[in-house]
Amino acid sequence: MPTFTGYLRERSDDELVALLRSRPDLASPSPATLSSLAVRATSRSSLERALAAVDASVLQVLEAVVALSEPGPVTAADLPRALGATDDAGVALVERALRLAIVGTLVYPDSDAAGAPLLPSPGLAEILGPYPAGLAPLDAGTRRGTPPEPVGLDDLSTLLDAAPTGARPVLDALLWGPPVGLAPSNSTAAAAAVDWLVRRHLLLAGDSRHVVMPRAVALALRGGRTHAGPAFPPPLPDDVPHRSHALVAAESAAAGERIVLLVARLVRLWEHTPPGVLRGGGLGVRELRRVAMALETDEAEAAFVIELAGAAAFIADDGEDNPSFAPTVAVDEWAVRDVPDRWAALARTWRSTLRTPWLVGGRDERGGVRAALDPELQRTWAPRLRRSVLDVLAETPPGTAFDAAHVVAVLRWRTPRSVPPPAAVQAVLVEAGRLGILGAGALSDAGRALLLETAPLVGADAADPADALAAALPPAVGEILLQGDLTGVVPGRPSPELEDVLDRTAHVESRGGALTVRFTPDSVRRALDAGATADGLLAELASHSRSGVPQPLEYLVRDAARRHGRLRVGSASGYVRADDPSLLAGLVEDPRLASLGLIRLAPTVLASQAPARELVEALRAHGLAPVAEGPDGQVLHVVSAVRRVGRRATAGARRRASDTAPSGAREVLSDDRLLALVPQLRRAEQERKADEVERLPGAILPQPARRPAEPAPPPPAPAAGTADPVDALVLLREAAAEKAEVWVELVGSHGVPQRRLLRPLRVEGGRLRAIDTARESELTVAVHRIASVTRATESDRQETS
């Protein structure tokens, strides 16, 4: 029987590349040798990750191999019958699943010959649990003295014909698993039926309250099958709605344009009134409501817009003493692009971000409300969830509108060991619809192009998501119909120039086939605050108007400009005043005091951007003798004044509200890197083997500081073994899977080596749990105390016994 490591060494380069491609965690970080690759491939974490990615048909094959390999060998020809495949489609599905399992080395053949028995990967049986395929272990009931093999299986049907009422329903309930049931009380008819089954060994007594159906009985009742039938992919339901391409494109374009405008409006809102940051790092509930009112949407969508802008690094904590969320410089570059490019940037951010906006407003483990931009809203599985949900839609006919229940049904077949919650799937569909990745519930052309960016299909033309959205957007319109009631109508999608003018001068009243805006004194004042003049503003509106500027609108603009700026407001941190104006003469113009930002407000009053302490020190250095005064005009000591208005140190590095990649993310190697990695592994394996031959036997890892002069005499040297820690782990895992015995050289706390014949049970978490057959005891030992591991031969067992 070949070992798992030996099987890997005999694989071709193409087969090893296929293994690394199917299980990316094995290649990142790159293993040192093929032996270390075998250790990683048989580790619990890697096996768990591999099983989480296989579909239901592959999982059935793995369960069948694990369940049938213990009583006897199982071959590839046995699997279709064991899985209940009765037609060509079922046989083809089983053969495909077996190929995938062998590619991922979850199972491997005993030899390259046709019809060779299949062996499960070391550690696979433990990951699948105690009841693979719903079958009990072979040793079920033996610990309580029950015979391991039931009697009367040859004439099982005759035996069941004579069974009392209620016996057959008990067997039917345990037939397809789990095989353990709760025994009824002694005063019922069901208890008598169970007692009859136990006395005839059709059930085994597990403990005082449970019974177990033996594996042989279950297989006999199942007709030798491990499963009722092969797990086919769920068919496309007949009631799934289908949308026309025009409807999907129109809805996608409208949603994409809307999300771009909402993010831009959020940035403009927080430019003028940035909200404060909570102590925990999130956004307050009141601020979220204020954003929802300003964006004219509900709080759920407002939270999504805020989280999306934060994930794109358009808003961030400014790091001040009183921190607030403010726009960053990244938004300036984004704002000058056209709508399709801006949408593509947002869509790519959503695809890869770790943020989970749908959790905003819910309760955390402590009962508190989750806030938007809370650092605790990051989930490493969020990008994988979005990808898996959109992949389901991508593989349906164009225009298919799946709901969350249909998506979950498909994912339950694709990844039966990692099915996402329906609420999370529904949230992903809602967010994809808000972004325009979905249109009317179906995957849009822009969404499909977004998926192909990260996983291009063979023979498929790579399309730019921005170009796909631009093709669905209606043509840009550069004209507006201004009306006498201070409103304007844009018959279509406004051009970037017209959109910029309307954003600065008007409020949007409605969107749809046409855009309706209204001009108000507040909207016009917003444009004047940005530096526009009445004549310039009217000229811009006239250049986009079909019929000129109506008189009421002209009156509104000029009246707002006439009143604009008549009062002026500034900020000052300190001031200087004197009764004699000559004392202040020349201070404003003095270049040595330019850093104070002095401004003359009156002949006897100067305002400054510097606080009182800096003013006092600078003026004294200038040869003057100022004193500090309080709000009531009374003279204060400088120390007191400084304590009242002193500047605090600003915060250090700016904290961003999101992260688009986990800190410990593994690198996904390309096919070229994988092709170059396999020869390196073979060379390193050969060099390691050559070094091992030169090493003296019995080397210990880690090497103890000192050894006693008279070590305990070891048993006769075994046939073949290893002192390499990597190979030792592989041998231990293989022995645990095969239930075989090995010689293990252990180093005690005093550095004394001791060789013991053990049967490994489990190797995980840096510890070995094994049975010492000679002492009839179980022990657990840290793997770093294992100096060498050697397979035991039959002569070794006989000599020990």
Short mmCIF file of N, CA, C and O in Angstrom, two decimals, residues 351-399:
data_model
loop_
_atom_site.label_atom_id
_atom_site.label_comp_id
_atom_site.label_asym_id
_atom_site.label_seq_id
_atom_site.Cartn_x
_atom_site.Cartn_y
_atom_site.Cartn_z
N ARG A 351 -17.11 44.85 -4.78
CA ARG A 351 -16.78 43.45 -5.05
C ARG A 351 -15.70 42.92 -4.11
O ARG A 351 -15.74 41.75 -3.70
N SER A 352 -14.76 43.74 -3.72
CA SER A 352 -13.61 43.28 -2.95
C SER A 352 -13.58 43.73 -1.50
O SER A 352 -12.72 43.29 -0.75
N THR A 353 -14.51 44.58 -1.08
CA THR A 353 -14.44 45.10 0.28
C THR A 353 -14.84 44.05 1.30
O THR A 353 -15.65 43.14 1.02
N LEU A 354 -14.27 44.16 2.49
CA LEU A 354 -14.62 43.28 3.59
C LEU A 354 -15.79 43.81 4.40
O LEU A 354 -16.26 43.14 5.32
N ARG A 355 -16.28 44.97 4.07
CA ARG A 355 -17.35 45.59 4.83
C ARG A 355 -18.68 44.87 4.59
O ARG A 355 -18.92 44.32 3.51
N THR A 356 -19.55 44.89 5.60
CA THR A 356 -20.87 44.27 5.51
C THR A 356 -21.92 45.32 5.87
O THR A 356 -22.40 45.39 7.01
N PRO A 357 -22.33 46.16 4.91
CA PRO A 357 -23.26 47.26 5.22
C PRO A 357 -24.61 46.78 5.74
O PRO A 357 -25.29 47.52 6.46
N TRP A 358 -25.02 45.55 5.37
CA TRP A 358 -26.35 45.12 5.79
C TRP A 358 -26.45 44.86 7.28
O TRP A 358 -27.55 44.72 7.82
N LEU A 359 -25.33 44.82 7.98
CA LEU A 359 -25.35 44.62 9.43
C LEU A 359 -25.58 45.92 10.19
O LEU A 359 -25.80 45.88 11.41
N VAL A 360 -25.53 47.07 9.51
CA VAL A 360 -25.74 48.35 10.18
C VAL A 360 -27.17 48.41 10.71
O VAL A 360 -28.13 48.09 10.02
N GLY A 361 -27.30 48.82 11.97
CA GLY A 361 -28.61 48.88 12.61
C GLY A 361 -28.98 47.64 13.38
O GLY A 361 -29.93 47.67 14.17
N GLY A 362 -28.25 46.54 13.15
CA GLY A 362 -28.51 45.33 13.92
C GLY A 362 -27.82 45.36 15.27
O GLY A 362 -27.17 46.34 15.65
N ARG A 363 -27.98 44.28 16.01
CA ARG A 363 -27.40 44.18 17.34
C ARG A 363 -26.16 43.30 17.31
O ARG A 363 -26.13 42.28 16.62
N ASP A 364 -25.14 43.72 18.05
CA ASP A 364 -23.94 42.91 18.15
C ASP A 364 -24.07 41.91 19.29
O ASP A 364 -25.14 41.77 19.91
N GLU A 365 -22.97 41.19 19.60
CA GLU A 365 -23.01 40.17 20.64
C GLU A 365 -23.27 40.76 22.01
O GLU A 365 -23.81 40.08 22.89
N ARG A 366 -22.94 42.03 22.21
CA ARG A 366 -23.16 42.68 23.51
C ARG A 366 -24.50 43.38 23.60
O ARG A 366 -24.80 44.02 24.61
N GLY A 367 -25.30 43.31 22.52
CA GLY A 367 -26.61 43.95 22.53
C GLY A 367 -26.60 45.37 22.02
O GLY A 367 -27.67 46.00 21.97
N GLY A 368 -25.45 45.92 21.65
CA GLY A 368 -25.39 47.27 21.14
C GLY A 368 -25.75 47.35 19.67
O GLY A 368 -25.69 46.37 18.94
N VAL A 369 -26.13 48.53 19.23
CA VAL A 369 -26.50 48.76 17.85
C VAL A 369 -25.24 48.95 17.01
O VAL A 369 -24.35 49.73 17.36
N ARG A 370 -25.16 48.23 15.92
CA ARG A 370 -24.01 48.37 15.02
C ARG A 370 -24.15 49.65 14.23
O ARG A 370 -25.16 49.89 13.58
N ALA A 371 -23.11 50.48 14.27
CA ALA A 371 -23.12 51.78 13.60
C ALA A 371 -22.44 51.69 12.24
O ALA A 371 -21.59 50.82 12.00
N ALA A 372 -22.83 52.57 11.35
CA ALA A 372 -22.15 52.67 10.06
C ALA A 372 -20.71 53.10 10.28
O ALA A 372 -20.40 53.87 11.19
N LEU A 373 -19.81 52.59 9.45
CA LEU A 373 -18.38 52.86 9.51
C LEU A 373 -17.74 52.32 10.79
O LEU A 373 -16.61 52.69 11.11
N ASP A 374 -18.44 51.42 11.48
CA ASP A 374 -17.87 50.79 12.66
C ASP A 374 -16.76 49.84 12.22
O ASP A 374 -16.95 49.02 11.32
N PRO A 375 -15.57 49.92 12.83
CA PRO A 375 -14.49 49.00 12.43
C PRO A 375 -14.84 47.53 12.61
O PRO A 375 -14.22 46.67 11.99
N GLU A 376 -15.82 47.22 13.44
CA GLU A 376 -16.18 45.83 13.70
C GLU A 376 -17.05 45.21 12.60
O GLU A 376 -17.43 44.05 12.71
N LEU A 377 -17.36 45.97 11.55
CA LEU A 377 -18.23 45.46 10.49
C LEU A 377 -17.46 44.77 9.38
O LEU A 377 -18.02 44.51 8.31
N GLN A 378 -16.19 44.48 9.58
CA GLN A 378 -15.40 43.79 8.56
C GLN A 378 -15.52 42.29 8.73
O GLN A 378 -15.43 41.77 9.84
N ARG A 379 -15.73 41.59 7.62
CA ARG A 379 -15.83 40.13 7.60
C ARG A 379 -14.98 39.62 6.44
O ARG A 379 -15.17 40.05 5.30
N THR A 380 -14.06 38.71 6.73
CA THR A 380 -13.16 38.23 5.69
C THR A 380 -13.89 37.42 4.62
O THR A 380 -13.41 37.29 3.51
N TRP A 381 -15.07 36.87 4.96
CA TRP A 381 -15.78 36.04 4.00
C TRP A 381 -16.70 36.84 3.10
O TRP A 381 -17.34 36.27 2.20
N ALA A 382 -16.82 38.15 3.31
CA ALA A 382 -17.76 38.95 2.52
C ALA A 382 -17.47 38.93 1.02
O ALA A 382 -18.39 38.74 0.21
N PRO A 383 -16.20 39.11 0.56
CA PRO A 383 -15.97 39.03 -0.89
C PRO A 383 -16.31 37.67 -1.48
O PRO A 383 -16.83 37.59 -2.60
N ARG A 384 -16.02 36.58 -0.75
CA ARG A 384 -16.35 35.25 -1.27
C ARG A 384 -17.86 35.06 -1.38
O ARG A 384 -18.34 34.43 -2.33
N LEU A 385 -18.59 35.60 -0.42
CA LEU A 385 -20.05 35.48 -0.47
C LEU A 385 -20.60 36.22 -1.68
O LEU A 385 -21.46 35.68 -2.40
N ARG A 386 -20.13 37.43 -1.93
CA ARG A 386 -20.62 38.17 -3.10
C ARG A 386 -20.29 37.42 -4.38
O ARG A 386 -21.12 37.34 -5.31
N ARG A 387 -19.09 36.89 -4.46
CA ARG A 387 -18.68 36.18 -5.66
C ARG A 387 -19.54 34.93 -5.88
O ARG A 387 -19.98 34.67 -7.01
N SER A 388 -19.78 34.17 -4.83
CA SER A 388 -20.55 32.94 -5.00
C SER A 388 -21.99 33.23 -5.39
O SER A 388 -22.57 32.53 -6.22
N VAL A 389 -22.58 34.28 -4.82
CA VAL A 389 -23.96 34.63 -5.17
C VAL A 389 -24.06 35.08 -6.62
O VAL A 389 -24.94 34.66 -7.38
N LEU A 390 -23.14 35.93 -7.05
CA LEU A 390 -23.18 36.43 -8.42
C LEU A 390 -22.82 35.33 -9.42
O LEU A 390 -23.31 35.35 -10.56
N ASP A 391 -21.98 34.39 -9.03
CA ASP A 391 -21.65 33.27 -9.92
C ASP A 391 -22.89 32.43 -10.21
O ASP A 391 -23.05 31.91 -11.32
N VAL A 392 -23.76 32.27 -9.23
CA VAL A 392 -25.01 31.53 -9.47
C VAL A 392 -25.83 32.22 -10.54
O VAL A 392 -26.36 31.58 -11.46
N LEU A 393 -25.94 33.53 -10.48
CA LEU A 393 -26.71 34.27 -11.48
C LEU A 393 -26.00 34.27 -12.83
O LEU A 393 -26.66 34.26 -13.88
N ALA A 394 -24.67 34.28 -12.81
CA ALA A 394 -23.92 34.33 -14.07
C ALA A 394 -24.08 33.05 -14.87
O ALA A 394 -23.95 33.07 -16.10
N GLU A 395 -24.35 31.92 -14.21
CA GLU A 395 -24.46 30.65 -14.91
C GLU A 395 -25.90 30.31 -15.31
O GLU A 395 -26.16 29.20 -15.76
N THR A 396 -26.82 31.24 -15.10
CA THR A 396 -28.19 31.05 -15.56
C THR A 396 -28.37 31.75 -16.90
O THR A 396 -27.56 32.61 -17.28
N PRO A 397 -29.41 31.42 -17.65
CA PRO A 397 -29.65 32.13 -18.92
C PRO A 397 -29.82 33.62 -18.69
O PRO A 397 -30.34 34.05 -17.64
N PRO A 398 -29.38 34.47 -19.60
CA PRO A 398 -29.52 35.93 -19.44
C PRO A 398 -30.98 36.31 -19.20
O PRO A 398 -31.89 35.78 -19.83
N GLY A 399 -31.16 37.21 -18.25
CA GLY A 399 -32.50 37.66 -17.92
C GLY A 399 -33.16 36.90 -16.80
O GLY A 399 -34.26 37.26 -16.38
#
